[in-house]
Short mmCIF file of C-alpha atoms and ligand atoms in Angstrom, two decimals:
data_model
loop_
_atom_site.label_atom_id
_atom_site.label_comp_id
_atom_site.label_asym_id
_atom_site.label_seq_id
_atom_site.Cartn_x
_atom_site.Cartn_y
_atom_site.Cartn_z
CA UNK A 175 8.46 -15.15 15.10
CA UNK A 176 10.41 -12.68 13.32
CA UNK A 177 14.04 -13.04 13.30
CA UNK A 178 17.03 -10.99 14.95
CA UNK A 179 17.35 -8.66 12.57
CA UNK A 180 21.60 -9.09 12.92
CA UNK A 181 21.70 -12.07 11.43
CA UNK A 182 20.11 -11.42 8.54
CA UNK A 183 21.44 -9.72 5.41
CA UNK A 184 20.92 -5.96 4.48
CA UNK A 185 17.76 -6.46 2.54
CA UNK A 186 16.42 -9.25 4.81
CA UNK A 187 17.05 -6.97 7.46
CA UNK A 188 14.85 -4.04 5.82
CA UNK A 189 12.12 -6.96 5.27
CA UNK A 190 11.90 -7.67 8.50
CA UNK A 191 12.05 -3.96 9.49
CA UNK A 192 8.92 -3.34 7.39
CA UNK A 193 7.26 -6.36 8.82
CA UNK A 194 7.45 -4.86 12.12
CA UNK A 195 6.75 -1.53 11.18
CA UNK A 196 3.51 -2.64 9.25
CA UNK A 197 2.78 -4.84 12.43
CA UNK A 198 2.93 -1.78 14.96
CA UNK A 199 -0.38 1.10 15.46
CA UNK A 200 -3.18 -0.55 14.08
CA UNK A 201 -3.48 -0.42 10.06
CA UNK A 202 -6.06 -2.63 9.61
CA UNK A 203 -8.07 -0.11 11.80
CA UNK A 204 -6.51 3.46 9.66
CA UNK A 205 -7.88 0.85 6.35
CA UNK A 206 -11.13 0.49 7.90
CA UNK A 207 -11.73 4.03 9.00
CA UNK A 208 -10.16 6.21 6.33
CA UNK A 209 -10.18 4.68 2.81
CA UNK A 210 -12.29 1.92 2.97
CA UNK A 211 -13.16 2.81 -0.27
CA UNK A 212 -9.85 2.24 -2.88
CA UNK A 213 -10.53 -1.33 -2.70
CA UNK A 214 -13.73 -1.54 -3.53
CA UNK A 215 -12.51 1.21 -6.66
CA UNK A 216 -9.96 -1.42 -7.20
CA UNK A 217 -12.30 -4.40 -7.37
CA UNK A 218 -14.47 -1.65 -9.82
CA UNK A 219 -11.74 -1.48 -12.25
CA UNK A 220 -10.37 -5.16 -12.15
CA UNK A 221 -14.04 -6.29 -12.54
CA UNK A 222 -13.78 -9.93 -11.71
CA UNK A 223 -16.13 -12.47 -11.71
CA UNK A 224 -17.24 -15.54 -9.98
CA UNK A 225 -14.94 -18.42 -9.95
CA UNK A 226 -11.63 -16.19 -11.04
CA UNK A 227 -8.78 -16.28 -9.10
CA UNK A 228 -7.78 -13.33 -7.84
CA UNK A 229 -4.65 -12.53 -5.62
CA UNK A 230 -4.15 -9.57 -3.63
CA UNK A 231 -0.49 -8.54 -2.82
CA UNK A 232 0.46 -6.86 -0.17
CA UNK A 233 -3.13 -6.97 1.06
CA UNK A 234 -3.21 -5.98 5.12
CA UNK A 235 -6.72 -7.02 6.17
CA UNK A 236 -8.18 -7.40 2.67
CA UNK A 237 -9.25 -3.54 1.74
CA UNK A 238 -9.71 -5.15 -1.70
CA UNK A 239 -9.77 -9.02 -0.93
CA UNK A 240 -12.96 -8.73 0.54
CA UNK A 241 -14.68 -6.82 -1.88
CA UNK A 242 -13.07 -8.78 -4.47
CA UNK A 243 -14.72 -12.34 -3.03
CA UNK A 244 -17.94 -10.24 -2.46
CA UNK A 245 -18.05 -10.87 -6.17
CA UNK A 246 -17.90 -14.67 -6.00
CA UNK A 247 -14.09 -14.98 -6.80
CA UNK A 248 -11.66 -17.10 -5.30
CA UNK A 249 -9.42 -14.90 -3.87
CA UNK A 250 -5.97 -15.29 -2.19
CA UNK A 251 -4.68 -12.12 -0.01
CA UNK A 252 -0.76 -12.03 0.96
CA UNK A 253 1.03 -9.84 2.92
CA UNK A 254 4.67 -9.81 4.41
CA UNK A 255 2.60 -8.86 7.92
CA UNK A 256 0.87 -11.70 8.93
CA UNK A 257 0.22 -9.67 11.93
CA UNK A 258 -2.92 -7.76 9.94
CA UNK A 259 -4.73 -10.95 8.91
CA UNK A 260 -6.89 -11.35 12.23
CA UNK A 261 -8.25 -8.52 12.07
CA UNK A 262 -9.21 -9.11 7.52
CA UNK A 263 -10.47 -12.52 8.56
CA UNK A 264 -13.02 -11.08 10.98
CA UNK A 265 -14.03 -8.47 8.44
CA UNK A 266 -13.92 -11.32 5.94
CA UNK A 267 -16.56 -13.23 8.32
CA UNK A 268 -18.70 -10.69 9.15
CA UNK A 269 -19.14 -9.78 5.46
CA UNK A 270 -19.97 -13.77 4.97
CA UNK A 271 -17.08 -14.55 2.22
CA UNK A 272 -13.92 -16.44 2.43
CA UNK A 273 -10.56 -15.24 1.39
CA UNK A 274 -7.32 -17.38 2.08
CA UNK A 275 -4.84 -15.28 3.59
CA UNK A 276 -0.90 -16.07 3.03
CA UNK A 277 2.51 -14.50 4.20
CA UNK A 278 4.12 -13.54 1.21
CA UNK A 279 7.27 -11.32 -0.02
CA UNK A 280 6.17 -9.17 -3.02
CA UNK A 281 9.43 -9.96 -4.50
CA UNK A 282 9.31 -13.55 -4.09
CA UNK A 283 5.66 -14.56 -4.29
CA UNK A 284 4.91 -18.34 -3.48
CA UNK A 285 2.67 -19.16 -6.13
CA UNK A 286 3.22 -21.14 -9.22
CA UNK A 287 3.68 -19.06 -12.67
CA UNK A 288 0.24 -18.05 -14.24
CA UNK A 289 -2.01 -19.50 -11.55
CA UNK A 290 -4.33 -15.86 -10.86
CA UNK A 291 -6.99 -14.18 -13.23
CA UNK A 292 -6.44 -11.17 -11.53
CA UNK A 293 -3.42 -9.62 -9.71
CA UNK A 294 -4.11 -6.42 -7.74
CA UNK A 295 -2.36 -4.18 -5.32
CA UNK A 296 -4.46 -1.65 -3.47
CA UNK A 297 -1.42 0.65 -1.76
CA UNK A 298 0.69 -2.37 -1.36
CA UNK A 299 3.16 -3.72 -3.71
CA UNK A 300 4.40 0.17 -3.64
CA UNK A 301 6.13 -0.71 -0.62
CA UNK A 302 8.26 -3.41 -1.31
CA UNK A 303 11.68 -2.08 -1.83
CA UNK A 304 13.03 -3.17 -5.17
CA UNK A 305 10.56 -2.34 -7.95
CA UNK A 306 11.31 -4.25 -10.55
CA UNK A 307 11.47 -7.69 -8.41
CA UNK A 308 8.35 -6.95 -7.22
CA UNK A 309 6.98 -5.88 -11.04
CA UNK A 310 8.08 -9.00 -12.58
CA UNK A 311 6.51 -11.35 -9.73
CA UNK A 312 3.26 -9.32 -9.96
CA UNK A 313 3.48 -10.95 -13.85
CA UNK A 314 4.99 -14.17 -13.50
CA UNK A 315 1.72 -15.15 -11.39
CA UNK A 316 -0.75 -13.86 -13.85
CA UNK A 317 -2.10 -15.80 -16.71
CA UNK A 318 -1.06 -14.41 -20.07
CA UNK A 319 -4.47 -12.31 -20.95
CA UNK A 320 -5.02 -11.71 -17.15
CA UNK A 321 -5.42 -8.42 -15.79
CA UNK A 322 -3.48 -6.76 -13.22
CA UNK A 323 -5.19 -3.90 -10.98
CA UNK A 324 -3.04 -1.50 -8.89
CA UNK A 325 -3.94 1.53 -6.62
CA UNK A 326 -0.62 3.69 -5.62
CA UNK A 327 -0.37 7.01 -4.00
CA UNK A 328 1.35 9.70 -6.33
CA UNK A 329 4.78 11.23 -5.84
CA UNK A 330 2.96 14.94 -5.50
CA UNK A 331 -0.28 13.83 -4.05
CA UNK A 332 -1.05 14.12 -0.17
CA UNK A 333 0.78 10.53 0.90
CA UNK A 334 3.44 11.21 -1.28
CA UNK A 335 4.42 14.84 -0.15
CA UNK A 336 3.79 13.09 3.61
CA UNK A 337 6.35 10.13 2.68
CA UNK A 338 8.62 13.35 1.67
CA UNK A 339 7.92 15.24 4.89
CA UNK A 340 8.87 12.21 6.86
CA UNK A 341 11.85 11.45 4.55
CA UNK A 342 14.95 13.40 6.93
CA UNK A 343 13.69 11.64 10.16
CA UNK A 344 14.23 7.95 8.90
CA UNK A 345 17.27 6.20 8.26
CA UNK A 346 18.76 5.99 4.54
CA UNK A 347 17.45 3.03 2.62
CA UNK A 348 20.07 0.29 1.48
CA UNK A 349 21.30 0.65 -2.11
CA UNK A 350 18.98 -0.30 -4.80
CA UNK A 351 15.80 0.47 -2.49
CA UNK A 352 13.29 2.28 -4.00
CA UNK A 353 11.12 4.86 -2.90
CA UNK A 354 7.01 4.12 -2.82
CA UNK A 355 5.43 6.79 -4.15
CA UNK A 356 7.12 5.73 -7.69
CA UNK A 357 4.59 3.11 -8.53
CA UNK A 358 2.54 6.58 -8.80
CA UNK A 359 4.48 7.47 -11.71
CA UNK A 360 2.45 6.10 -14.76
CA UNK A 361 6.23 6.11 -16.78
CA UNK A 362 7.56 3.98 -14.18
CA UNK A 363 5.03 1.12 -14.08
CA UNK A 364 5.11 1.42 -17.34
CA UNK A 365 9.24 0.89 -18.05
CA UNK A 366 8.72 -1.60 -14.71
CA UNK A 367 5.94 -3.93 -16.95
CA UNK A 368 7.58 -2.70 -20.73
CA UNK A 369 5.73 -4.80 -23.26
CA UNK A 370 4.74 -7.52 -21.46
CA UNK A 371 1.28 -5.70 -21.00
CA UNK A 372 -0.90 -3.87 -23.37
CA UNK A 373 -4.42 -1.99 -22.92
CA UNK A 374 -2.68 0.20 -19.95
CA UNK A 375 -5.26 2.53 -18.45
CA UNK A 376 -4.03 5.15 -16.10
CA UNK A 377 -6.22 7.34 -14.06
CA UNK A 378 -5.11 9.99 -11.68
CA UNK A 379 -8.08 10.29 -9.07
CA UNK A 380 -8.63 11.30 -5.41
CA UNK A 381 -10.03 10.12 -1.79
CA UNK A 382 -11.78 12.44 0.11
CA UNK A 383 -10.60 11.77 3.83
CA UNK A 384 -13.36 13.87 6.14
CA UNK A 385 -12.79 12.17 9.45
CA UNK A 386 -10.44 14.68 10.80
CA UNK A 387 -11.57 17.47 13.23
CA UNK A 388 -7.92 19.46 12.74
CA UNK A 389 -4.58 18.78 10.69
CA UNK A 390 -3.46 18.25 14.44
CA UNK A 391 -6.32 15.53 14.92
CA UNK A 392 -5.00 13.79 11.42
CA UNK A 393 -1.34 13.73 12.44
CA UNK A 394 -2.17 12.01 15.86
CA UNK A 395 -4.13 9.75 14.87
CA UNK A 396 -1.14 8.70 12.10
CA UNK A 397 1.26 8.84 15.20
CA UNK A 398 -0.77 6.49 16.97
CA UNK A 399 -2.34 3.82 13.41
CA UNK A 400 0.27 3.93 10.64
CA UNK A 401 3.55 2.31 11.00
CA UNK A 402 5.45 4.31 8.84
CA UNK A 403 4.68 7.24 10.88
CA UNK A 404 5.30 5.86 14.12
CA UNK A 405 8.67 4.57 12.78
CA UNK A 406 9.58 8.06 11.85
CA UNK A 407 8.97 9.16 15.61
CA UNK A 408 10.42 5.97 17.04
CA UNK A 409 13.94 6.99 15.37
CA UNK A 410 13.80 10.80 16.87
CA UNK A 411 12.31 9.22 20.47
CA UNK A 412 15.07 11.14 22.51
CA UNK A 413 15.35 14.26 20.32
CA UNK A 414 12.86 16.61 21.59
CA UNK A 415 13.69 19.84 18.90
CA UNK A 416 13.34 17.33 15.77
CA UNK A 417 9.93 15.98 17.26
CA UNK A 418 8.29 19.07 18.13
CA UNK A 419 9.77 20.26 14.10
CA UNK A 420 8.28 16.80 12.50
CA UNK A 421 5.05 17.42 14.60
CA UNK A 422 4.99 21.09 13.20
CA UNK A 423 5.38 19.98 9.84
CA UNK A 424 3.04 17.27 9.65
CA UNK A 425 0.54 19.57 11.09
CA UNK A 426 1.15 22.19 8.44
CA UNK A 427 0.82 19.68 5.58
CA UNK A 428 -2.96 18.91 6.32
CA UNK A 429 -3.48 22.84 6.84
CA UNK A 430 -1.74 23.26 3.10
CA UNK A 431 -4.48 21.14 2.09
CA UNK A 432 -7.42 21.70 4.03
CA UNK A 433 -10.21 22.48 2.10
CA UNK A 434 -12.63 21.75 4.85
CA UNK A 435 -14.26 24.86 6.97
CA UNK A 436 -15.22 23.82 10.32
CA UNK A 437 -13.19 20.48 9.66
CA UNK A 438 -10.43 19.27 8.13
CA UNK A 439 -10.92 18.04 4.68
CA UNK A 440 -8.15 16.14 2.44
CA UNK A 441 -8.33 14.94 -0.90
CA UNK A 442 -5.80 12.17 -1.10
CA UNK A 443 -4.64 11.81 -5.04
CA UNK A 444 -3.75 8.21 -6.15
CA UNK A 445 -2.87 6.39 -9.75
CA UNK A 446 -5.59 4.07 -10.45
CA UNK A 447 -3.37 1.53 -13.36
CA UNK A 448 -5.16 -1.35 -15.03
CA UNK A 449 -3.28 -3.40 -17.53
CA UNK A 450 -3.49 -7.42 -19.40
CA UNK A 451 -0.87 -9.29 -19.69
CA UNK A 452 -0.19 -9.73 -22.95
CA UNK A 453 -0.17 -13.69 -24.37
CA UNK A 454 3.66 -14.77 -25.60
C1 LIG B 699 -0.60 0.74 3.13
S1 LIG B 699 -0.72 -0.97 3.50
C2 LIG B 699 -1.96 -1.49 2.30
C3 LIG B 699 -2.71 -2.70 2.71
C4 LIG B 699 -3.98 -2.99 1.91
N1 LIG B 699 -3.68 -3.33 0.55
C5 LIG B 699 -4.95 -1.86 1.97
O1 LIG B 699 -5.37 -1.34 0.93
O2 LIG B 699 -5.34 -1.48 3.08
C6 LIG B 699 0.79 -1.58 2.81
C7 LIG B 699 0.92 -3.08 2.95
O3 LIG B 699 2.09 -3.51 2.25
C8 LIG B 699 2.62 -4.61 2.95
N2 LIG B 699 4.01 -4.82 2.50
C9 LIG B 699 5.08 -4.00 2.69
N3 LIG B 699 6.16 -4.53 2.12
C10 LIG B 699 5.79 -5.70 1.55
C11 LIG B 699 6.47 -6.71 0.81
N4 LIG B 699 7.79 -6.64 0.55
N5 LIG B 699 5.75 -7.79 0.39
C12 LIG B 699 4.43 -7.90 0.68
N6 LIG B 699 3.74 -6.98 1.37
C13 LIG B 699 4.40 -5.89 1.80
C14 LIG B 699 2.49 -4.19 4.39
O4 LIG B 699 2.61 -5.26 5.28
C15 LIG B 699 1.11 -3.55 4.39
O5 LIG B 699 0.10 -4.49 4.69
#
């Protein structure tokens, strides 16, 4: 049960609005069906091995969990949405592997200091608010000479310029909130980490999304799966003009990057960031 959200303090309050947010449309089905493949590019670049622990933060239904314990690790997946972890542990099943799934804050992970191998984040940790909370937990729970593995959508990719689109329609973030599409910003990780990490490898890469017939068909079908979307709508519900504008524009960002010819065709640019934790 999630709590009132008026009893709870300001940044409480935006967990909890998240929670929900992540918990409405159906992610773990938009995971599935449109980039199934960043965790297994995650996994790729993380490379780890049977009996490691791995943890996955901020991990939905497991988009890199599973292929992570496909490799004979022992892998924990956490989320702040417990809501998504159904639908990972019947992928998880079907797929024959076990993953233990946890509800977890980025910020405030419930795991003793140093217990993983391998920390990873495939579009997750991005959106927990406060950066550098979220930065130092990611490294408190990794072994010194562990590696850490994260995927994030760029500030001037696709996501990032739809996170920007979508930015007048939903309500200013409390102070000290960050925005998501910062983890895409090699300098940032890199002042969030500092030099507790060495060997970082950035790589600026795309993911071809072909399952939309029109930029109309893509922007429905995000109205109807991703929660940050339908939050956008749900806080213009009874103003008509700004819908039919955000509908316009959303529209008009696929067509801006349509490279498809008889259907829509996106390439979706993310930061692929591998790091170790340096030993004290
Ligand atoms: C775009 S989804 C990515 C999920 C999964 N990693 C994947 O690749 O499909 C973002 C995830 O971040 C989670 N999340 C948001 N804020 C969080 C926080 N403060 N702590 C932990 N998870 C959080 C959401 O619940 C959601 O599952």
């Amino acid at each position: 049960m999630t709590a009132p959200t008026g009893t709870l303090d300001p940044a409480q309050a935006l967990k909890a609005r998240h929670r929900a947010m992540w918990a409405s449309g159906d992610y773990p089905t938009l995971a599935r069906e449109v980039i199934p493949e960043l965790g297994s590019v995650l996994v790729g670049a993380c490379a780890p091995g049977p009996g490691e622990r791995v943890l996955d933060v901020a991990a939905g239904s497991g988009n890199a969990a599973i292929p992570a314990a496909m490799t004979g690790a022992n892998v924990v997946a956490c989320d702040l949405t417990p809501e998504l972890f159904a639908a990972g542990q019947e992928q998880a099943a079907q797929r024959g592997v076990e993953v233990q799934w946890r509800e977890a804050d980025a910020e405030a992970l419930p795991f003793a200091d140093e217990e993983f191998d391998v920390v990873l984040s495939c579009v997750g940790v991005m959106f927990a608010p406060y950066h550098q909370a979220s930065a130092d937990e990611l490294l408190r729970v990794c072994r010194p000479g562990g590696r850490i593995g994260l995927i994030s959508w760029t500030p001037t990719g696709f996501i990032g310029q739809m996170f920007a689109t979508m930015k007048p329609y939903v309500p200013t973030p409390p102070p000290g909130a960050q925005p998501p599409p910062l983890w895409g910003d090699e300098h940032h990780v890199r002042t969030l980490f500092a030099d507790r990490v060495s060997d970082v490898v950035t790589r600026r890469q795309t993911v071809t999304v072909d399952r939309f017939a029109t930029p109309e068909a893509f922007r429905d079908y995000f109205k109807a799966y991703y929660g940050p979307t339908i939050a956008a709508y749900r806080g213009i519900a009874e103003q008509p003009a700004r819908i039919a504008t955000l509908d316009t524009e959303l529209a008009d960002l696929a067509r801006r990057n349509d490279r498809g010819d008889t259907t829509t065709v996106l390439d979706w640019e993310y930061q692929l960031l591998t790091a170790r934790k340096n030993h004290r």
